[in-house]
Coordinates of C-alpha atoms and ligand atoms in Angstrom, one line a residue:
X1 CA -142.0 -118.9 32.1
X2 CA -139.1 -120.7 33.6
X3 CA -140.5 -123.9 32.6
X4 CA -141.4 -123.3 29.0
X5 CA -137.6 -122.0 28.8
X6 CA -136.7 -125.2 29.8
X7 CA -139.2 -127.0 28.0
X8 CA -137.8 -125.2 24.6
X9 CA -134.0 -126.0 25.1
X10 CA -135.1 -129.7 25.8
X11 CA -137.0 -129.6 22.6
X12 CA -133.8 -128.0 20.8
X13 CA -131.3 -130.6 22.2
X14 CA -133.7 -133.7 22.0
X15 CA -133.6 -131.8 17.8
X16 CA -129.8 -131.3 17.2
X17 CA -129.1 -135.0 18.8
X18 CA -131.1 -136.3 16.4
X19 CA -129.9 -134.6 13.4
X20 CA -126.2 -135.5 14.5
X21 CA -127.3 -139.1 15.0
X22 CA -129.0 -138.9 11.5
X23 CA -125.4 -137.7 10.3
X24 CA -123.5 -140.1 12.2
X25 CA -125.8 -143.0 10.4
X26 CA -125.3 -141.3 6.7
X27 CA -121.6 -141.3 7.3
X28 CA -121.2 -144.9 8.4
X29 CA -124.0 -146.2 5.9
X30 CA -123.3 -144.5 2.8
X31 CA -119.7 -144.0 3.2
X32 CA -118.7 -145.5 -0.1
X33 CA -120.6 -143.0 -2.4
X34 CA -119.4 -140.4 -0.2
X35 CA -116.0 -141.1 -0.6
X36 CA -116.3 -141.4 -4.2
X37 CA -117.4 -138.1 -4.5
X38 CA -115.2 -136.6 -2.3
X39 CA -112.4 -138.1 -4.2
X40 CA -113.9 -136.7 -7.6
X41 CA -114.0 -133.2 -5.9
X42 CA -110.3 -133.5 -3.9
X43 CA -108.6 -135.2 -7.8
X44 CA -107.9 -138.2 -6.4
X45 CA -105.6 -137.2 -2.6
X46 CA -107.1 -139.9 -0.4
X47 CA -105.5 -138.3 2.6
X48 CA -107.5 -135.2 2.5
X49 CA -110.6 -137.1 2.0
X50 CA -109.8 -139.3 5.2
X51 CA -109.3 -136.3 7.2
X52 CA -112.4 -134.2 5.5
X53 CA -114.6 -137.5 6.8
X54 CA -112.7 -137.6 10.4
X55 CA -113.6 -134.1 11.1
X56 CA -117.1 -134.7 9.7
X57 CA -117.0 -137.0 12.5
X58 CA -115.4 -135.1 15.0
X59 CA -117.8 -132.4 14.3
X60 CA -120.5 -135.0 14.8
X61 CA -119.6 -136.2 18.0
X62 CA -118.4 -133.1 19.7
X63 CA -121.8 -132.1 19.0
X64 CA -123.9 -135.4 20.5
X65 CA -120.7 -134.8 23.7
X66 CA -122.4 -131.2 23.9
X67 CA -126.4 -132.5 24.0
X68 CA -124.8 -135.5 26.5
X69 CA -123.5 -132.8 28.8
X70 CA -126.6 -130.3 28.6
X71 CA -128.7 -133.7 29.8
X72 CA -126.2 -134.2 32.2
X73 CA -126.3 -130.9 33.4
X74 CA -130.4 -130.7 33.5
X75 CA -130.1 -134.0 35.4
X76 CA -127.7 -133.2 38.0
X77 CA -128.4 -129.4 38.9
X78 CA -132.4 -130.3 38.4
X79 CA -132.0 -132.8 41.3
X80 CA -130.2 -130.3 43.1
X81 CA -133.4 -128.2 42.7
X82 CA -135.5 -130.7 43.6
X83 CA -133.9 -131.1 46.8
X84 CA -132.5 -128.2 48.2
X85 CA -135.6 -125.6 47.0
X86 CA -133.0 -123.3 44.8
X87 CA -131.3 -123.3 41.8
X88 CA -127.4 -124.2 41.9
X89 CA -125.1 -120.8 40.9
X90 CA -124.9 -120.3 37.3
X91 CA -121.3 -120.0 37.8
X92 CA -121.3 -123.7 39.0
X93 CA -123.4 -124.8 36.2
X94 CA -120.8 -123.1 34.1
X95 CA -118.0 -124.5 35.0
X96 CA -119.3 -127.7 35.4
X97 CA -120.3 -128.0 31.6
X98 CA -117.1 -126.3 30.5
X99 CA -114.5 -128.8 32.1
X100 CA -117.1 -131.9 31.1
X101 CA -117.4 -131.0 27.7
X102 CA -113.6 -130.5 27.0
X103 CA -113.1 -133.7 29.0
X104 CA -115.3 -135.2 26.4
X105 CA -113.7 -133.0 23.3
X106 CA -110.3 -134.2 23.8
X107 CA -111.3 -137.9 24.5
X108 CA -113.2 -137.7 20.9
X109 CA -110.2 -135.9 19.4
X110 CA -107.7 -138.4 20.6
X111 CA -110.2 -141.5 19.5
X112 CA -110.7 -140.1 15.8
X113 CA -107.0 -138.6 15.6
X114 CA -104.9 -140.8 17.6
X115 CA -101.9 -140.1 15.7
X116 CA -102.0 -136.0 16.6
X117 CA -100.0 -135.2 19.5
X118 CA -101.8 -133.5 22.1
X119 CA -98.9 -132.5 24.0
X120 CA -97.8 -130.5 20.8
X121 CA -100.9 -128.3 20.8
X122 CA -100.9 -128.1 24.5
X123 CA -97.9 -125.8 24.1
X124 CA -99.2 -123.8 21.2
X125 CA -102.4 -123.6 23.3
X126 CA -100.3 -122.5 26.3
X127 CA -98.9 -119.6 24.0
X128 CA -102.1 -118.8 22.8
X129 CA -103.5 -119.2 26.2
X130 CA -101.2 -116.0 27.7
X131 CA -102.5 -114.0 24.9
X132 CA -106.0 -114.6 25.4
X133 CA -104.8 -114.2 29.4
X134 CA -103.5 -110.9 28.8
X135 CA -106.4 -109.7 26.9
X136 CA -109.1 -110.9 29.2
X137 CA -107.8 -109.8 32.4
X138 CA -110.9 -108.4 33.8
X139 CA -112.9 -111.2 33.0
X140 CA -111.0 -114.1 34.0
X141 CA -110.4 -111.4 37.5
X142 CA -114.1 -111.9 37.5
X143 CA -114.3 -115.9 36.7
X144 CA -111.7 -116.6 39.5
X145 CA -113.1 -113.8 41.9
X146 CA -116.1 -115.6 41.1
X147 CA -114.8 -119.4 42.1
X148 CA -113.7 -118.1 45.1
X149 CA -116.7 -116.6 46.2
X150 CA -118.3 -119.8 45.6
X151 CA -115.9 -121.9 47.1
X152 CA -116.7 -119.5 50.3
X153 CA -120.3 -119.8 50.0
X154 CA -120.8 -116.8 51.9
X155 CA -124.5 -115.9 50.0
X156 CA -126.3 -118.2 48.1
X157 CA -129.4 -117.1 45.2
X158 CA -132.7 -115.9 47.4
X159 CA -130.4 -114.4 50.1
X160 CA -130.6 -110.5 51.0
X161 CA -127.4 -108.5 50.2
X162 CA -126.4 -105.3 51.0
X163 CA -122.9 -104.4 48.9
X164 CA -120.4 -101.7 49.4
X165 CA -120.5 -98.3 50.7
X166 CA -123.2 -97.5 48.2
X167 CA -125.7 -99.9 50.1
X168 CA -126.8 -101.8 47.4
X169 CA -129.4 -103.9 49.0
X170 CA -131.6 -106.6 47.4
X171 CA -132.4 -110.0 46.6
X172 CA -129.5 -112.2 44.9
X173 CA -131.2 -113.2 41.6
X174 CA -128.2 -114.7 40.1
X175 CA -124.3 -115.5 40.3
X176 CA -122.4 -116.1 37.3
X177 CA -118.9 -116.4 36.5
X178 CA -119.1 -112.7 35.5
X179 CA -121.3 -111.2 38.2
X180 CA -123.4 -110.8 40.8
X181 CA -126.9 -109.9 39.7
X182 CA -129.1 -108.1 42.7
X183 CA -132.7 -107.1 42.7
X184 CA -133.3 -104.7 44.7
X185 CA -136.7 -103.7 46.4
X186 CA -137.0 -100.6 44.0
X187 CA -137.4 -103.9 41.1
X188 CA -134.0 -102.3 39.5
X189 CA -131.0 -104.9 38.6
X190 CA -128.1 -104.3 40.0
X191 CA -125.0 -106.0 38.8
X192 CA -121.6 -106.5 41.0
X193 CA -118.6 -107.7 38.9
X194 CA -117.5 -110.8 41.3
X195 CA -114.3 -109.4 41.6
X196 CA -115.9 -106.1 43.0
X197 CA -118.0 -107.8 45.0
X198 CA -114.6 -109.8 46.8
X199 CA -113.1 -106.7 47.7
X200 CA -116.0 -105.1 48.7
X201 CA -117.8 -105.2 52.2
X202 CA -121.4 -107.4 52.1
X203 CA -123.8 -108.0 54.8
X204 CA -125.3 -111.1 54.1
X205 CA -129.0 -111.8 55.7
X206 CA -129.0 -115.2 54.8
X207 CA -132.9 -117.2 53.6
X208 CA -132.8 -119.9 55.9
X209 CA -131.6 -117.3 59.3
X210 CA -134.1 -115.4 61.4
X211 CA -133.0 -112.0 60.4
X212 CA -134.0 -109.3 63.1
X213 CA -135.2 -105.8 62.2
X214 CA -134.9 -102.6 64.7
X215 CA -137.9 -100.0 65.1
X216 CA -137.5 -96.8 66.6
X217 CA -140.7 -95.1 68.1
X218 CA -140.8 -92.3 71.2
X219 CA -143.3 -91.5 74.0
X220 CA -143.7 -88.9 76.0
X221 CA -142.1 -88.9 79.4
X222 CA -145.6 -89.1 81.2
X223 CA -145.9 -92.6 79.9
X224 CA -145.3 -95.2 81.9
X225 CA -142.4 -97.3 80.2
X226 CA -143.8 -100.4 81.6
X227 CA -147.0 -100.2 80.1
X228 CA -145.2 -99.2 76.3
X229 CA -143.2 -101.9 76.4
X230 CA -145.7 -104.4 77.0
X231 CA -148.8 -102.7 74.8
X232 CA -146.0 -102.2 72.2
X233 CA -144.9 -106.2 72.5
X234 CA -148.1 -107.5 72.5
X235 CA -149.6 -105.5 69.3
X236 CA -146.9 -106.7 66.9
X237 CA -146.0 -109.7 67.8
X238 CA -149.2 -111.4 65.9
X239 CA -148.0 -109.6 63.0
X240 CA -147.8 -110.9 59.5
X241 CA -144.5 -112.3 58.9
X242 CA -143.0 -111.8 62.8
X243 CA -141.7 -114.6 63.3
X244 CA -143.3 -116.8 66.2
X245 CA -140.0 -118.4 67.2
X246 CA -138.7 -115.7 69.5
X247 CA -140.8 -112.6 70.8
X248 CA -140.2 -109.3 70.1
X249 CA -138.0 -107.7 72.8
X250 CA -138.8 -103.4 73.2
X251 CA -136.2 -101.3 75.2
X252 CA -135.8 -97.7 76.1
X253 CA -132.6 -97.2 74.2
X254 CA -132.0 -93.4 75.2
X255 CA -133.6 -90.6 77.3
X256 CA -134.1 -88.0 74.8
X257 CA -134.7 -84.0 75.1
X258 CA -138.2 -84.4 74.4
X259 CA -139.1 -87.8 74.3
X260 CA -138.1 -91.5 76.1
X261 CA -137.0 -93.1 72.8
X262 CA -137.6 -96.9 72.2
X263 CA -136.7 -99.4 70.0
X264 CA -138.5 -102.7 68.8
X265 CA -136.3 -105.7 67.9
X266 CA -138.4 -108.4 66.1
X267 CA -137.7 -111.7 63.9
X268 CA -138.8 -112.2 60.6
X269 CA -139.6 -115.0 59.0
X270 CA -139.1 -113.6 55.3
X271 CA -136.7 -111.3 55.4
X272 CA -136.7 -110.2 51.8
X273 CA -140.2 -108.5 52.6
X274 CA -138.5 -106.5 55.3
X275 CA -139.8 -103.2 54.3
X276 CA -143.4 -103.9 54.3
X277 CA -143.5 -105.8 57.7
X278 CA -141.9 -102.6 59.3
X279 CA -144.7 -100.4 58.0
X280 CA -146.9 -103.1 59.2
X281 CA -145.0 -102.9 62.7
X282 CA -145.2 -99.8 62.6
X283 CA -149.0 -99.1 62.0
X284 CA -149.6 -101.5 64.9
X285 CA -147.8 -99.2 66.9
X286 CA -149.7 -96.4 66.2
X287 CA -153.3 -97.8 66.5
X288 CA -152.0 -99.8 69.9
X289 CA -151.4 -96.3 71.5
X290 CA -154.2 -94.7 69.9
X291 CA -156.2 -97.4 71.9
X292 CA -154.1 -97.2 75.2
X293 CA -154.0 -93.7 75.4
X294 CA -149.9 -93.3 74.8
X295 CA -148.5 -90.4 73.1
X296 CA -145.6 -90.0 70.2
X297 CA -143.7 -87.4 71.3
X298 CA -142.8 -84.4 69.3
X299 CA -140.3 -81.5 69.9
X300 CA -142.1 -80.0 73.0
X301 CA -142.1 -77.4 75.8
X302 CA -144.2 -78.3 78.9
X303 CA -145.3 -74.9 81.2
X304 CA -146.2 -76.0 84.4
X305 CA -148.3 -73.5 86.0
X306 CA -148.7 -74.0 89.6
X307 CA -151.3 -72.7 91.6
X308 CA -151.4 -70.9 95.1
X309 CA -152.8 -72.7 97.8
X310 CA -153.0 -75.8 96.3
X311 CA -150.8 -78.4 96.9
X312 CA -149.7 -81.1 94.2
X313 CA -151.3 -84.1 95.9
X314 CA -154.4 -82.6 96.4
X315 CA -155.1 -82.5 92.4
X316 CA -155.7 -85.9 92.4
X317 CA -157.2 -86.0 95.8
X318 CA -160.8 -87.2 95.1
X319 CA -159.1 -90.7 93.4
X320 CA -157.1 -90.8 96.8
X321 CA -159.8 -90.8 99.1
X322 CA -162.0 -93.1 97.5
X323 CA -159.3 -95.7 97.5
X324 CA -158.4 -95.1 101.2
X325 CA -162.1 -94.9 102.6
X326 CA -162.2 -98.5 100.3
X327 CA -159.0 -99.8 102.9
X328 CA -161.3 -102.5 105.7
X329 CA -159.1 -100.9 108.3
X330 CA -159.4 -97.5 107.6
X331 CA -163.7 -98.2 107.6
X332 CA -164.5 -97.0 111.1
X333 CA -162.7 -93.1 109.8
X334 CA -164.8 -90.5 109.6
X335 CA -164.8 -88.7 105.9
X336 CA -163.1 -85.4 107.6
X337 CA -160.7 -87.8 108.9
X338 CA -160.0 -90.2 105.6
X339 CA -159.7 -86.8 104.1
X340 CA -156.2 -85.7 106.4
X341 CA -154.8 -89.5 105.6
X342 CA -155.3 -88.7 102.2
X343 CA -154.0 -85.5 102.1
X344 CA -150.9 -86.4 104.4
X345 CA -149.8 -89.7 102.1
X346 CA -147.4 -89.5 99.1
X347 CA -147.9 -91.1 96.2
X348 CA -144.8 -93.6 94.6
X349 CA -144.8 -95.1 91.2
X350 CA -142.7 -98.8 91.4
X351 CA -142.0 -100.4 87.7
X352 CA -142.3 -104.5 87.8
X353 CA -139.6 -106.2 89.5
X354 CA -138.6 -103.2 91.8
X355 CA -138.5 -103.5 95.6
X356 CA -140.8 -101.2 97.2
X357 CA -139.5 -102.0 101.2
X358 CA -136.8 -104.2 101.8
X359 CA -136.5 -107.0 105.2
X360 CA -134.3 -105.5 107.6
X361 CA -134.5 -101.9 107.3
X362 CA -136.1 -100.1 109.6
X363 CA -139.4 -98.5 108.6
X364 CA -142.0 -95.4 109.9
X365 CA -144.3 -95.5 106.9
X366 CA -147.0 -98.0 105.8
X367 CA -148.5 -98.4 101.9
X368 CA -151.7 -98.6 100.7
X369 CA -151.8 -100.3 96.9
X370 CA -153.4 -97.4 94.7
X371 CA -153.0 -99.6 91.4
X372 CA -151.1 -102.8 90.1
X373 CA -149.9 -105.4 92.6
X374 CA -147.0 -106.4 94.9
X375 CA -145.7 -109.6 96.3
X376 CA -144.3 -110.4 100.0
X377 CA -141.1 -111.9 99.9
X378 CA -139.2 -113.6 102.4
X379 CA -136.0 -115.0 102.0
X380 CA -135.8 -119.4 101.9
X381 CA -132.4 -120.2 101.6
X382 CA -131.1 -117.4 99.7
X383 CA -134.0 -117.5 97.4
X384 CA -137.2 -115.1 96.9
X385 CA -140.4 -117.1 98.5
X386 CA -143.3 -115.6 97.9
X387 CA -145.8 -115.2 101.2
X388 CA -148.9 -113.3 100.1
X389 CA -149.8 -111.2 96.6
X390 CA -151.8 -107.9 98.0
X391 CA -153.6 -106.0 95.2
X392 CA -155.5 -102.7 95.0
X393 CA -156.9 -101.7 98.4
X394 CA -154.4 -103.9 100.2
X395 CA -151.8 -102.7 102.8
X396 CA -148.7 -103.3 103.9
X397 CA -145.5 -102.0 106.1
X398 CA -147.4 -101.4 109.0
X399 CA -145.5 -104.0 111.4
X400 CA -142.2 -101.8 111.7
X401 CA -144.4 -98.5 111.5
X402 CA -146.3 -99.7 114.7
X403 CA -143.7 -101.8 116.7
X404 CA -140.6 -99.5 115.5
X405 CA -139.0 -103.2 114.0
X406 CA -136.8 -103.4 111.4
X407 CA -139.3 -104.6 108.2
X408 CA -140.0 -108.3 108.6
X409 CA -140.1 -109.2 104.5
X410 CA -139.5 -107.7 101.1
X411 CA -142.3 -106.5 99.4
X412 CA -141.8 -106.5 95.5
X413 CA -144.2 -104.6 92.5
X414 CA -145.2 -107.6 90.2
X415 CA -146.3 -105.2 87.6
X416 CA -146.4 -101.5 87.5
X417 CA -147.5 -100.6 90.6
X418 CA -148.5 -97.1 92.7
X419 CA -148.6 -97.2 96.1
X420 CA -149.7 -94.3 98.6
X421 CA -147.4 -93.7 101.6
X422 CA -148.9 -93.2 104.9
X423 CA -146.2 -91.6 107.4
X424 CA -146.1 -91.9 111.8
X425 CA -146.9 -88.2 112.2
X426 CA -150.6 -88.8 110.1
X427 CA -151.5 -92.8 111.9
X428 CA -150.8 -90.8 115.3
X429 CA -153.3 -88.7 114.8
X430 CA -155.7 -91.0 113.5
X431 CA -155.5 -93.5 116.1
X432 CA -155.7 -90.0 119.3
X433 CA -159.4 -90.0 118.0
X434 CA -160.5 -93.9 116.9
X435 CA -158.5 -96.2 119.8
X436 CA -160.4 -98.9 118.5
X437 CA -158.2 -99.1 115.5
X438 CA -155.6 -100.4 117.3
X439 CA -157.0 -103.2 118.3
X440 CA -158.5 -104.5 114.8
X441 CA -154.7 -103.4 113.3
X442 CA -153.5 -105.9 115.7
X443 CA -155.4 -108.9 114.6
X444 CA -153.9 -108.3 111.4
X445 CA -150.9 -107.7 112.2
X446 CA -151.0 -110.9 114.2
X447 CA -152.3 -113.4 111.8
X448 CA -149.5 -111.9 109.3
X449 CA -147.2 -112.5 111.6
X450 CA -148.2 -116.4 112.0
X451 CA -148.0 -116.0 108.4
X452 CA -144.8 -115.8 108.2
X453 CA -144.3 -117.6 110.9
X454 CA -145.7 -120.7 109.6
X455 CA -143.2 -120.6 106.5
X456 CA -140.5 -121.2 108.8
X457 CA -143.0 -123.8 110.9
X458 CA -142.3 -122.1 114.5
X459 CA -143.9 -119.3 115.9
X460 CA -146.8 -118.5 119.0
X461 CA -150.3 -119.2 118.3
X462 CA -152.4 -115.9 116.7
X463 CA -154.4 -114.7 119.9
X464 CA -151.0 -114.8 121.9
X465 CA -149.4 -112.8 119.6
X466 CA -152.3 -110.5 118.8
X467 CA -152.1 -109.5 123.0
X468 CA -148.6 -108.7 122.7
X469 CA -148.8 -106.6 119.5
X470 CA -151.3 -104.5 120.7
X471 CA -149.4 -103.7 124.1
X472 CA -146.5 -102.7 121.7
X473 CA -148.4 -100.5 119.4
X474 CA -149.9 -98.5 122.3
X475 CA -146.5 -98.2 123.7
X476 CA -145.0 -97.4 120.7
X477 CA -147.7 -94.7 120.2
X478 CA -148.2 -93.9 123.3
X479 CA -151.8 -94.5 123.9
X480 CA -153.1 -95.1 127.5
Ligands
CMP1 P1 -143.3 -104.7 107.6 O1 -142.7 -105.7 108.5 O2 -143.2 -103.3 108.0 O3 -142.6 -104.8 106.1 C1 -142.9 -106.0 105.4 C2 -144.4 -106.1 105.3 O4 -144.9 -107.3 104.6 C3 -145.0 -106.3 106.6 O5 -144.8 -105.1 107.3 C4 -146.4 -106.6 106.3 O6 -147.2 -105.5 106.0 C5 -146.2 -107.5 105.1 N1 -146.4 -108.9 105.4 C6 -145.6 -109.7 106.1 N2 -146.1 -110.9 106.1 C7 -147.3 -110.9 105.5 C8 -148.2 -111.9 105.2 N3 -148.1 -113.1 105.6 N4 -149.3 -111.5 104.5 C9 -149.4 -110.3 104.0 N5 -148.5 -109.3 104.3 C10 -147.4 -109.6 105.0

């Protein structure tokens, strides 16, 4: 379309150039006859004929100037095109053709009249000039609000605008010495008078920024925020038109009545098509927790009904006992006896990053890992070190709980972790009926000692160490 429209003006100039060019050639060639006629027709005033021919002329070249500056004007803003992607502002265009073309005008007018005095009909035009001033205040307020908005460059055509208090938001189509001409994603055409549009407040999304978008969703508080933000991340960050250059970042941004509300920040790499990528965004939320098993919440009331007799942890108990009868140590238990640990430990839910014991403190618990995974940490220099990574099954914190020392490292959840906590009061009665537990406890105990040990390169050999940690657990428990 664009390019037949430029095809035709081409065609149209390449036309009138030649016609005044054809003209030009008549006047020079045949200017004899012509002046013989024109004196026939004028009775003889010479004068008038030379000035009827000089503004023939004029006429003539003001209108090859014209064509000149169109090609000019094609030449120039088409390279501009060419090279930047985008068409140069209308206004621009404008203005440039304007100043050229009088430029050219008066240089003709003072070539074929060089008698006239142009300072003369400066003045008159300087009269004439406040007239015309006065009576087209607006739109000069709109060709110099216009200029300035250019000279700024704050938007430039393909941008995203949102203007005003109204909001209009769209595409910039076009900016001309008149207005601002918006197409907004309803395909309406909104036009801004420039000199609105300076006054007025506009958020620019510019076509070359990565513009961000915001997505609200909501869970219910039973899901683990750990796990949304992640499933959430990972399903729309593939997305058509996310942008690959920074990942989305998903936040809890308030704890609601009924719901823990999030919100998505992404990038996008077209920003004008903003509307359909959130629906997108937002489908892949929905199938995501369809898949993972999360839940939108919804205005809600939860009635707990608690039943006599039967305790919170046991619910859940079966799940508890398998993973504690899975536990090497715990193997020699009877199932009676697996059962009491199971009933007597308390479950604790860690999000990634949190510190589940800390080195130094003292301690009369140990952990068993019921899901995710946690990391030993000892301090090098002021900086985490990590030891050992102990998953599901693994233990850990039984060092202070059987010597009564203070905890010898940090232990850290690397992802969202649950850990079951074992207390004094339940290992004491476990280890009145199996003795031999001790011992096998203390070989652990005593390689994870040389463990640690070993990071620090000092520390007594294993078997030394297991004697002496065995002598202090039946001391500390007080088992002949
Ligand atoms: P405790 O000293 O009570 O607290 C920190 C815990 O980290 C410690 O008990 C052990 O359970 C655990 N731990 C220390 N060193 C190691 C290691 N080398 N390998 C595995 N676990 C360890």
């Amino acid at each position: 379309m664009r390019r037949r429209h430029s095809k035709n003006t081409l065609l149209f100039l390449i036309v009138i150039a030649v016609v005044a060019l054809l003209g030009w050639y008549l006047i020079y060639a045949l200017e004899g006859p012509i002046r013989a006629s024109l004196l026939r027709l004028e009775a003889g005033n010479i004068a008038s004929v030379d000035n009827l021919l000089r503004i023939l002329r004029l006429v003539l070249l003001a209108i090859l100037a014209y064509v000149s500056v169109r090609a000019l004007n094609f030449l120039i803003f088409g390279l501009f095109r060419l090279r930047r992607g985008f068409d140069a502002p209308t206004l621009i265009q404008n203005v440039f053709s304007i100043v050229a073309f009088t430029l050219l005008f008066f240089l003709i007018f003072s070539f074929i009249f060089p008698e006239a005095n142009l300072g003369a009909l400066f003045t008159t035009s300087a009269i004439f000039g406040v007239i015309l001033g006065l009576a087209l205040q607006d739109t000069l307020g709109n060709f110099f609000a216009g200029i300035s908005l250019q000279a700024d460059r704050p938007f430039q055509v393909g941008d995203v605008v949102s203007v005003g208090d109204q909001k209009h938001t769209g595409v910039i189509e076009e900016i001309s010495w008149r207005a601002i001409k918006i197409r907004t994603f309803q395909n309406h055409v909104v036009l801004i008078n420039n000199s609105t549009a300076a006054k007025e407040p506009i958020e620019v999304c510019p076509r070359d920024n990565l513009n961000a978008r915001l997505v609200f969703f909501n869970t219910l508080y039973t899901d683990s925020p750990a796990k949304t933000i992640h499933i959430v991340r990972e399903a729309v960050r593939e997305a058509d038109n996310v942008s690959q250059k920074i990942a989305p970042i998903v936040r809890i941004r308030n704890l609601g009545d009924n719901s823990v509300d999030y919100e998505l920040k992404y990038w996008l790499d077209d920003y004008a098509k903003y509307n359909d990528t959130d629906a997108l965004v937002r489908q892949r939320i929905w199938y995501a927790f369809k898949r993972n098993g999360l839940t939108f919440a919804f205005p809600t009331r939860t009635l707990h009904i608690e039943r006599q007799g039967r305790h919170p942890r046991e619910r859940d108990g079966g799940a508890v006992v398998e993973r504690l009868s899975a536990v090497d140590i715990f193997a020699p238990l009877s199932p009676e006896e697996t059962a009491m640990l199971a009933g007597a430990a308390v479950r604790h839910v860690f999000a990634p990053g949190e510190i589940v014991i800390r080195a130094g403190e003292p301690g009369s618990s140990m952990f068993v890992v019921h899901h995710g995974r946690v990391s030993v940490q000892i301090s090098d220099n002021g900086r985490p070190r990590t030891v050992a990574t102990l998953k599901e099954g693994d233990f850990f914190g039984e060092m202070a709980l059987f010597t009564g020392e203070p905890r010898t490292a940090n232990v850290v959840a690397v992802e969202e972790t649950e850990v079951l906590e074992i207390g004094h009061g339940a290992m004491k009665k476990v280890f009145d009926t199996n003795p031999d537990l001790v011992e096998s406890l203390s070989f652990i105990m005593s390689e994870r000692r040389a463990g640690l040990a070993s990071q620090f390169d000092s520390g007594p050999s294993s078997e030394i160490e297991s004697a002496g940690i065995l002598s202090a657990i039946k001391r500390f428990f007080g088992i002949s």
